[in-house]
Each structure stands twice: as C-alpha cells, then as structure tokens.
Amino acid sequence: DTGVSQNPRHKITKRGQNVTFRCDPISEHNRLYWYRQTLGQGPEFLTYFQNEAQLEKSRLLSDRFSAERPKGSFSTLEIQRTEQGDSAMYLCASSIGTGAEAFFGQGTRLTVV
Amino acid sequence: GNSVTQMEGPVTLSEEAFLTINCTYTATGYPSLFWYVQYPGEGLQLLLKATKADDKGSNKGFEATYRKETTSFHLEKGSVQVSDSAVYFCALSAEDQKVTFGIGTKLQVIP
C-alpha cells in the first residue's frame, strides 16, 4: 500500500460549477477524514467517517458540501455551486484505532475562478 | 470543544541553533498529542507523537514531552539544520476521535 491517495491533485473550476474529489485511504484504516487548508492556516476539520458511517460534520460546513464513503473504502467530497471562497487545499487522511495518528494524502488544490 | 494553541511564526534561526515551538491544548479526557510537519510543496507528515502523560515522543532529533499538568507539548530540537525548514503543526486526538490542529508555525533555518 502506498499511502493515502487523492485525485485530482489540482482542479480549476468556474464559480457555480460542481466539483468532486476522491480519496483512497490506506486499506486497513477504518477512519477517514476530510480537512480544508488555506494559506497560513492549519487544517480545518470538515467531516469524518468510521467505515461507511459519517460520524461528524463540521457545523461550519455549508450545505453545498457533501461527502460519502459508500463501501467503507474510498470517499468522495462534492462541492456544489462553487464559490471563490471555496478555493483551498482539500486534504484527506485515514487512521485506525482510537487516538491514533492520521496519515494524510497530498491533497487536492481547488481554485475557483 | 478541543483546541490547540501554538506560537505564531515565522521563526527564523541560524543553523545549529536550539529550537522550541510552544504548544498548549484544551481537551476533554486524555488526548493523544502529535506534531506534524509540512515541507515546502509536500503533504503533512507525522513527526512524533505521545499518547499519555509524561510520554516523550522523538524523531529526527526532535522531541516533545506530554505535560498534563501544564497541558503542553512543546517541540524542541537541539541543533536545527537548513533541511528542517518547514511548517510545524501541533495536533491532538481526543474522545471525539478527530484530529484537531493548531495554526502551524513556519520555521526558516538560514545557513
């Protein structure tokens, strides 16, 4: 296993378009996280899954954002009707066990023009 | 809720200088504590961790000790190198199981 994989690495989209990102976690990891990072800030929690169940979603997250992990393996993050403020690096991470470290992918950089 | 506070950067040091980056936390229960590093153009990597009070995490010459009495997890290195230039994030994982990050401290080491 080569670690957490995210696709695409870069996405440029026009305002108002929908975008979808994919994350493939480390295979035996049951937890999967999505974070957003903007320049000069730490990763901001968006949502996380334990297996296929979405256990928490940030209260700051707009209804335009939705995430799925249909079979408890890969996950997708969709942003509908993108806005310029959605421009950021979207990070996926996975972990196994309680209190364990999260392993991060390289991220998907979204630019909304 | 859980939170992590770390010193703001940037921190600029000469090569071989001593490094301290302060980190304090607020959390319910007994969190696990982490330092992550992000090198230029790369993803987040775990640098070290500690899972209970008085544990010391160490890696690549960096150390941090879990101090429950002061709710701190300060990062230290005795002699920094140019290759240590990166952004360092303090983080915790508590009962809610998600990893909460500080804002990051940029370290620049000059020859």
PDB file of C-alpha atoms in Angstrom:
ATOM      1  CA  ASP A   1       0.000   0.000   0.000  1.00  0.00           C
ATOM      2  CA  THR A   2       1.389   3.365  -0.996  1.00  0.00           C
ATOM      3  CA  GLY A   3      -0.484   5.525   1.467  1.00  0.00           C
ATOM      4  CA  VAL A   4      -3.448   7.836   1.111  1.00  0.00           C
ATOM      5  CA  SER A   5      -4.166   8.791  -2.477  1.00  0.00           C
ATOM      6  CA  GLN A   6      -6.148  11.826  -3.601  1.00  0.00           C
ATOM      7  CA  ASN A   7      -7.379  12.732  -7.047  1.00  0.00           C
ATOM      8  CA  PRO A   8      -7.177  15.053  -8.786  1.00  0.00           C
ATOM      9  CA  ARG A   9      -4.147  16.897  -7.420  1.00  0.00           C
ATOM     10  CA  HIS A  10      -5.309  20.179  -8.898  1.00  0.00           C
ATOM     11  CA  LYS A  11      -8.715  21.427 -10.020  1.00  0.00           C
ATOM     12  CA  ILE A  12      -9.611  24.753 -11.559  1.00  0.00           C
ATOM     13  CA  THR A  13     -13.299  25.431 -11.932  1.00  0.00           C
ATOM     14  CA  LYS A  14     -15.591  28.311 -12.705  1.00  0.00           C
ATOM     15  CA  ARG A  15     -17.769  29.760  -9.998  1.00  0.00           C
ATOM     16  CA  GLY A  16     -21.091  27.972  -9.822  1.00  0.00           C
ATOM     17  CA  GLN A  17     -19.817  24.636 -11.107  1.00  0.00           C
ATOM     18  CA  ASN A  18     -19.865  21.422  -9.112  1.00  0.00           C
ATOM     19  CA  VAL A  19     -16.660  19.551  -8.312  1.00  0.00           C
ATOM     20  CA  THR A  20     -15.959  16.120  -6.859  1.00  0.00           C
ATOM     21  CA  PHE A  21     -12.769  14.881  -5.256  1.00  0.00           C
ATOM     22  CA  ARG A  22     -11.781  11.317  -4.492  1.00  0.00           C
ATOM     23  CA  CYS A  23      -9.757   9.857  -1.631  1.00  0.00           C
ATOM     24  CA  ASP A  24      -8.423   6.319  -1.338  1.00  0.00           C
ATOM     25  CA  PRO A  25      -7.286   5.670   2.239  1.00  0.00           C
ATOM     26  CA  ILE A  26      -4.758   3.154   3.495  1.00  0.00           C
ATOM     27  CA  SER A  27      -6.538  -0.148   3.015  1.00  0.00           C
ATOM     28  CA  GLU A  28      -6.881  -1.360   6.608  1.00  0.00           C
ATOM     29  CA  HIS A  29      -7.802   2.055   8.035  1.00  0.00           C
ATOM     30  CA  ASN A  30     -11.397   2.310   9.207  1.00  0.00           C
ATOM     31  CA  ARG A  31     -11.457   6.071   9.785  1.00  0.00           C
ATOM     32  CA  LEU A  32     -11.334   8.622   7.012  1.00  0.00           C
ATOM     33  CA  TYR A  33     -11.195  12.395   7.451  1.00  0.00           C
ATOM     34  CA  TRP A  34     -11.606  15.407   5.211  1.00  0.00           C
ATOM     35  CA  TYR A  35      -9.906  18.688   6.052  1.00  0.00           C
ATOM     36  CA  ARG A  36      -9.564  22.034   4.300  1.00  0.00           C
ATOM     37  CA  GLN A  37      -6.410  24.122   4.490  1.00  0.00           C
ATOM     38  CA  THR A  38      -5.952  27.690   3.364  1.00  0.00           C
ATOM     39  CA  LEU A  39      -2.682  29.582   3.138  1.00  0.00           C
ATOM     40  CA  GLY A  40      -1.145  30.262   6.524  1.00  0.00           C
ATOM     41  CA  GLN A  41      -3.697  28.224   8.435  1.00  0.00           C
ATOM     42  CA  GLY A  42      -3.801  24.784   9.952  1.00  0.00           C
ATOM     43  CA  PRO A  43      -6.052  22.070   8.562  1.00  0.00           C
ATOM     44  CA  GLU A  44      -9.712  22.756   9.342  1.00  0.00           C
ATOM     45  CA  PHE A  45     -11.865  19.722  10.074  1.00  0.00           C
ATOM     46  CA  LEU A  46     -14.736  19.136   7.642  1.00  0.00           C
ATOM     47  CA  THR A  47     -16.078  15.646   8.289  1.00  0.00           C
ATOM     48  CA  TYR A  48     -15.109  12.114   9.161  1.00  0.00           C
ATOM     49  CA  PHE A  49     -16.223   8.534   8.648  1.00  0.00           C
ATOM     50  CA  GLN A  50     -15.844   5.353  10.573  1.00  0.00           C
ATOM     51  CA  ASN A  51     -16.215   2.671   7.948  1.00  0.00           C
ATOM     52  CA  GLU A  52     -19.188   3.823   5.836  1.00  0.00           C
ATOM     53  CA  ALA A  53     -20.861   5.852   8.592  1.00  0.00           C
ATOM     54  CA  GLN A  54     -20.399   9.622   8.579  1.00  0.00           C
ATOM     55  CA  LEU A  55     -19.983  10.339  12.298  1.00  0.00           C
ATOM     56  CA  GLU A  56     -19.447  14.066  12.343  1.00  0.00           C
ATOM     57  CA  LYS A  57     -19.730  17.042  10.058  1.00  0.00           C
ATOM     58  CA  SER A  58     -18.385  20.459  10.931  1.00  0.00           C
ATOM     59  CA  ARG A  59     -21.064  22.962  11.873  1.00  0.00           C
ATOM     60  CA  LEU A  60     -19.174  25.479   9.772  1.00  0.00           C
ATOM     61  CA  LEU A  61     -19.645  23.368   6.666  1.00  0.00           C
ATOM     62  CA  SER A  62     -22.084  24.704   4.120  1.00  0.00           C
ATOM     63  CA  ASP A  63     -24.897  22.508   2.824  1.00  0.00           C
ATOM     64  CA  ARG A  64     -23.168  22.755  -0.557  1.00  0.00           C
ATOM     65  CA  PHE A  65     -20.602  20.274   0.743  1.00  0.00           C
ATOM     66  CA  SER A  66     -21.368  16.581   0.880  1.00  0.00           C
ATOM     67  CA  ALA A  67     -19.193  13.536   1.434  1.00  0.00           C
ATOM     68  CA  GLU A  68     -19.759   9.837   1.007  1.00  0.00           C
ATOM     69  CA  ARG A  69     -17.917   6.639   1.750  1.00  0.00           C
ATOM     70  CA  PRO A  70     -20.294   4.096   0.256  1.00  0.00           C
ATOM     71  CA  LYS A  71     -18.481   0.842   0.953  1.00  0.00           C
ATOM     72  CA  GLY A  72     -16.224   1.934   3.749  1.00  0.00           C
ATOM     73  CA  SER A  73     -13.266   2.176   1.395  1.00  0.00           C
ATOM     74  CA  PHE A  74     -12.765   5.232  -0.854  1.00  0.00           C
ATOM     75  CA  SER A  75     -14.555   8.505  -0.215  1.00  0.00           C
ATOM     76  CA  THR A  76     -15.770  11.390  -2.345  1.00  0.00           C
ATOM     77  CA  LEU A  77     -16.208  15.026  -1.405  1.00  0.00           C
ATOM     78  CA  GLU A  78     -18.554  17.062  -3.577  1.00  0.00           C
ATOM     79  CA  ILE A  79     -18.903  20.817  -3.575  1.00  0.00           C
ATOM     80  CA  GLN A  80     -21.955  22.167  -5.357  1.00  0.00           C
ATOM     81  CA  ARG A  81     -22.253  25.672  -6.816  1.00  0.00           C
ATOM     82  CA  THR A  82     -18.653  26.509  -6.011  1.00  0.00           C
ATOM     83  CA  GLU A  83     -17.744  29.968  -4.730  1.00  0.00           C
ATOM     84  CA  GLN A  84     -14.412  31.757  -4.775  1.00  0.00           C
ATOM     85  CA  GLY A  85     -14.178  31.287  -1.029  1.00  0.00           C
ATOM     86  CA  ASP A  86     -14.050  27.530  -1.584  1.00  0.00           C
ATOM     87  CA  SER A  87     -10.568  27.877  -3.075  1.00  0.00           C
ATOM     88  CA  ALA A  88      -8.283  25.892  -0.786  1.00  0.00           C
ATOM     89  CA  MET A  89      -6.328  22.681  -0.388  1.00  0.00           C
ATOM     90  CA  TYR A  90      -8.627  19.775   0.456  1.00  0.00           C
ATOM     91  CA  LEU A  91      -6.883  17.112   2.489  1.00  0.00           C
ATOM     92  CA  CYS A  92      -7.905  13.548   3.130  1.00  0.00           C
ATOM     93  CA  ALA A  93      -6.490  11.436   5.944  1.00  0.00           C
ATOM     94  CA  SER A  94      -7.054   7.997   7.372  1.00  0.00           C
ATOM     95  CA  SER A  95      -6.356   6.255  10.633  1.00  0.00           C
ATOM     96  CA  ILE A  96      -7.039   3.103  12.580  1.00  0.00           C
ATOM     97  CA  GLY A  97      -7.881   2.804  16.257  1.00  0.00           C
ATOM     98  CA  THR A  98      -8.659   5.336  18.953  1.00  0.00           C
ATOM     99  CA  GLY A  99      -6.166   8.144  19.469  1.00  0.00           C
ATOM    100  CA  ALA A 100      -4.117   7.064  16.503  1.00  0.00           C
ATOM    101  CA  GLU A 101      -2.282   9.404  14.190  1.00  0.00           C
ATOM    102  CA  ALA A 102      -3.841  10.340  10.881  1.00  0.00           C
ATOM    103  CA  PHE A 103      -1.963   9.693   7.641  1.00  0.00           C
ATOM    104  CA  PHE A 104      -2.507  12.374   5.042  1.00  0.00           C
ATOM    105  CA  GLY A 105      -2.712  12.398   1.289  1.00  0.00           C
ATOM    106  CA  GLN A 106      -1.055  15.034  -0.874  1.00  0.00           C
ATOM    107  CA  GLY A 107      -4.277  16.989  -1.138  1.00  0.00           C
ATOM    108  CA  THR A 108      -6.390  18.416  -3.941  1.00  0.00           C
ATOM    109  CA  ARG A 109      -5.850  22.094  -4.625  1.00  0.00           C
ATOM    110  CA  LEU A 110      -9.077  23.745  -5.742  1.00  0.00           C
ATOM    111  CA  THR A 111      -9.079  27.104  -7.485  1.00  0.00           C
ATOM    112  CA  VAL A 112     -12.443  28.707  -8.189  1.00  0.00           C
ATOM    113  CA  VAL A 113     -12.264  31.454 -10.794  1.00  0.00           C
TER     114      VAL A 113
ATOM    115  CA  GLY B   1     -14.511  21.975  22.388  1.00  0.00           C
ATOM    116  CA  ASN B   2     -10.994  20.766  21.822  1.00  0.00           C
ATOM    117  CA  SER B   3      -8.377  23.248  20.704  1.00  0.00           C
ATOM    118  CA  VAL B   4      -4.659  23.635  20.140  1.00  0.00           C
ATOM    119  CA  THR B   5      -2.723  26.868  20.555  1.00  0.00           C
ATOM    120  CA  GLN B   6       0.764  27.170  19.182  1.00  0.00           C
ATOM    121  CA  MET B   7       3.149  30.045  18.825  1.00  0.00           C
ATOM    122  CA  GLU B   8       2.807  32.027  15.661  1.00  0.00           C
ATOM    123  CA  GLY B   9       5.700  32.263  13.322  1.00  0.00           C
ATOM    124  CA  PRO B  10       7.629  32.692  11.346  1.00  0.00           C
ATOM    125  CA  VAL B  11      10.572  31.573  13.409  1.00  0.00           C
ATOM    126  CA  THR B  12      13.950  32.272  11.852  1.00  0.00           C
ATOM    127  CA  LEU B  13      17.028  30.573  13.266  1.00  0.00           C
ATOM    128  CA  SER B  14      20.610  30.127  12.256  1.00  0.00           C
ATOM    129  CA  GLU B  15      21.837  26.626  11.532  1.00  0.00           C
ATOM    130  CA  GLU B  16      22.773  24.688  14.719  1.00  0.00           C
ATOM    131  CA  ALA B  17      20.601  26.915  16.930  1.00  0.00           C
ATOM    132  CA  PHE B  18      18.235  25.493  19.544  1.00  0.00           C
ATOM    133  CA  LEU B  19      14.573  25.301  18.606  1.00  0.00           C
ATOM    134  CA  THR B  20      11.490  25.496  20.791  1.00  0.00           C
ATOM    135  CA  ILE B  21       7.970  25.769  19.402  1.00  0.00           C
ATOM    136  CA  ASN B  22       5.374  26.113  22.124  1.00  0.00           C
ATOM    137  CA  CYS B  23       2.072  24.245  22.046  1.00  0.00           C
ATOM    138  CA  THR B  24      -0.729  24.100  24.593  1.00  0.00           C
ATOM    139  CA  TYR B  25      -4.042  22.326  24.327  1.00  0.00           C
ATOM    140  CA  THR B  26      -7.565  22.140  25.689  1.00  0.00           C
ATOM    141  CA  ALA B  27      -9.342  18.804  25.510  1.00  0.00           C
ATOM    142  CA  THR B  28     -11.721  16.506  27.299  1.00  0.00           C
ATOM    143  CA  GLY B  29     -10.302  13.322  28.718  1.00  0.00           C
ATOM    144  CA  TYR B  30      -6.817  12.197  27.848  1.00  0.00           C
ATOM    145  CA  PRO B  31      -5.936  13.115  24.289  1.00  0.00           C
ATOM    146  CA  SER B  32      -3.126  11.789  22.156  1.00  0.00           C
ATOM    147  CA  LEU B  33      -0.776  14.564  21.060  1.00  0.00           C
ATOM    148  CA  PHE B  34       1.088  14.933  17.792  1.00  0.00           C
ATOM    149  CA  TRP B  35       3.490  17.107  15.890  1.00  0.00           C
ATOM    150  CA  TYR B  36       3.086  17.112  12.135  1.00  0.00           C
ATOM    151  CA  VAL B  37       5.490  18.689   9.651  1.00  0.00           C
ATOM    152  CA  GLN B  38       4.787  20.068   6.185  1.00  0.00           C
ATOM    153  CA  TYR B  39       7.834  20.589   3.998  1.00  0.00           C
ATOM    154  CA  PRO B  40       7.533  23.014   1.071  1.00  0.00           C
ATOM    155  CA  GLY B  41       5.372  21.521  -1.666  1.00  0.00           C
ATOM    156  CA  GLU B  42       4.676  18.336   0.274  1.00  0.00           C
ATOM    157  CA  GLY B  43       1.840  16.858   2.305  1.00  0.00           C
ATOM    158  CA  LEU B  44       1.507  16.641   6.073  1.00  0.00           C
ATOM    159  CA  GLN B  45       3.694  14.034   7.731  1.00  0.00           C
ATOM    160  CA  LEU B  46       3.639  12.812  11.288  1.00  0.00           C
ATOM    161  CA  LEU B  47       6.825  13.896  13.057  1.00  0.00           C
ATOM    162  CA  LEU B  48       6.251  12.450  16.526  1.00  0.00           C
ATOM    163  CA  LYS B  49       3.515  11.567  18.973  1.00  0.00           C
ATOM    164  CA  ALA B  50       2.771  10.876  22.637  1.00  0.00           C
ATOM    165  CA  THR B  51      -0.283   9.073  23.929  1.00  0.00           C
ATOM    166  CA  LYS B  52      -0.181   9.579  27.700  1.00  0.00           C
ATOM    167  CA  ALA B  53       1.117  11.948  30.343  1.00  0.00           C
ATOM    168  CA  ASP B  54       4.910  12.171  30.691  1.00  0.00           C
ATOM    169  CA  ASP B  55       5.487  10.285  27.438  1.00  0.00           C
ATOM    170  CA  LYS B  56       8.238  11.734  25.280  1.00  0.00           C
ATOM    171  CA  GLY B  57       7.896  11.500  21.523  1.00  0.00           C
ATOM    172  CA  SER B  58      11.049  11.766  19.449  1.00  0.00           C
ATOM    173  CA  ASN B  59      12.092  11.572  15.816  1.00  0.00           C
ATOM    174  CA  LYS B  60      14.841  13.051  13.619  1.00  0.00           C
ATOM    175  CA  GLY B  61      16.358  14.829  16.626  1.00  0.00           C
ATOM    176  CA  PHE B  62      13.050  16.475  17.582  1.00  0.00           C
ATOM    177  CA  GLU B  63      11.465  15.819  20.977  1.00  0.00           C
ATOM    178  CA  ALA B  64       8.259  16.736  22.762  1.00  0.00           C
ATOM    179  CA  THR B  65       7.035  15.711  26.218  1.00  0.00           C
ATOM    180  CA  TYR B  66       3.353  15.323  27.102  1.00  0.00           C
ATOM    181  CA  ARG B  67       2.847  17.555  30.168  1.00  0.00           C
ATOM    182  CA  LYS B  68      -0.630  17.099  31.537  1.00  0.00           C
ATOM    183  CA  GLU B  69      -0.146  19.498  34.438  1.00  0.00           C
ATOM    184  CA  THR B  70       0.576  22.370  32.069  1.00  0.00           C
ATOM    185  CA  THR B  71      -1.445  20.948  29.119  1.00  0.00           C
ATOM    186  CA  SER B  72       1.573  21.446  26.908  1.00  0.00           C
ATOM    187  CA  PHE B  73       3.501  19.572  24.235  1.00  0.00           C
ATOM    188  CA  HIS B  74       6.388  21.846  23.251  1.00  0.00           C
ATOM    189  CA  LEU B  75       8.580  20.818  20.330  1.00  0.00           C
ATOM    190  CA  GLU B  76      12.359  21.039  20.768  1.00  0.00           C
ATOM    191  CA  LYS B  77      15.480  20.318  18.786  1.00  0.00           C
ATOM    192  CA  GLY B  78      18.984  20.914  19.986  1.00  0.00           C
ATOM    193  CA  SER B  79      20.583  21.842  16.657  1.00  0.00           C
ATOM    194  CA  VAL B  80      18.458  22.730  13.652  1.00  0.00           C
ATOM    195  CA  GLN B  81      19.529  22.268  10.051  1.00  0.00           C
ATOM    196  CA  VAL B  82      18.535  24.065   6.879  1.00  0.00           C
ATOM    197  CA  SER B  83      16.615  20.940   5.889  1.00  0.00           C
ATOM    198  CA  ASP B  84      14.332  21.415   8.928  1.00  0.00           C
ATOM    199  CA  SER B  85      12.770  24.480   7.292  1.00  0.00           C
ATOM    200  CA  ALA B  86       9.074  23.676   7.146  1.00  0.00           C
ATOM    201  CA  VAL B  87       5.739  24.392   8.801  1.00  0.00           C
ATOM    202  CA  TYR B  88       5.144  22.532  12.068  1.00  0.00           C
ATOM    203  CA  PHE B  89       1.649  21.750  13.341  1.00  0.00           C
ATOM    204  CA  CYS B  90       0.730  20.689  16.848  1.00  0.00           C
ATOM    205  CA  ALA B  91      -2.367  18.478  16.976  1.00  0.00           C
ATOM    206  CA  LEU B  92      -4.463  16.331  19.280  1.00  0.00           C
ATOM    207  CA  SER B  93      -6.901  13.466  19.042  1.00  0.00           C
ATOM    208  CA  ALA B  94      -9.372  13.280  21.913  1.00  0.00           C
ATOM    209  CA  GLU B  95     -12.541  11.410  22.747  1.00  0.00           C
ATOM    210  CA  ASP B  96     -14.303  12.787  19.680  1.00  0.00           C
ATOM    211  CA  GLN B  97     -11.608  10.966  17.708  1.00  0.00           C
ATOM    212  CA  LYS B  98     -10.975  13.641  15.095  1.00  0.00           C
ATOM    213  CA  VAL B  99      -7.563  15.262  14.886  1.00  0.00           C
ATOM    214  CA  THR B 100      -7.606  18.961  15.792  1.00  0.00           C
ATOM    215  CA  PHE B 101      -4.722  21.130  14.550  1.00  0.00           C
ATOM    216  CA  GLY B 102      -3.071  24.352  15.585  1.00  0.00           C
ATOM    217  CA  ILE B 103      -2.460  27.090  13.029  1.00  0.00           C
ATOM    218  CA  GLY B 104       1.091  25.992  12.303  1.00  0.00           C
ATOM    219  CA  THR B 105       4.479  27.604  12.909  1.00  0.00           C
ATOM    220  CA  LYS B 106       6.728  28.284   9.968  1.00  0.00           C
ATOM    221  CA  LEU B 107      10.396  27.622  10.671  1.00  0.00           C
ATOM    222  CA  GLN B 108      13.110  29.033   8.471  1.00  0.00           C
ATOM    223  CA  VAL B 109      16.690  27.951   9.124  1.00  0.00           C
ATOM    224  CA  ILE B 110      19.397  30.032   7.497  1.00  0.00           C
ATOM    225  CA  PRO B 111      22.956  28.815   6.866  1.00  0.00           C
TER     226      PRO B 111
END
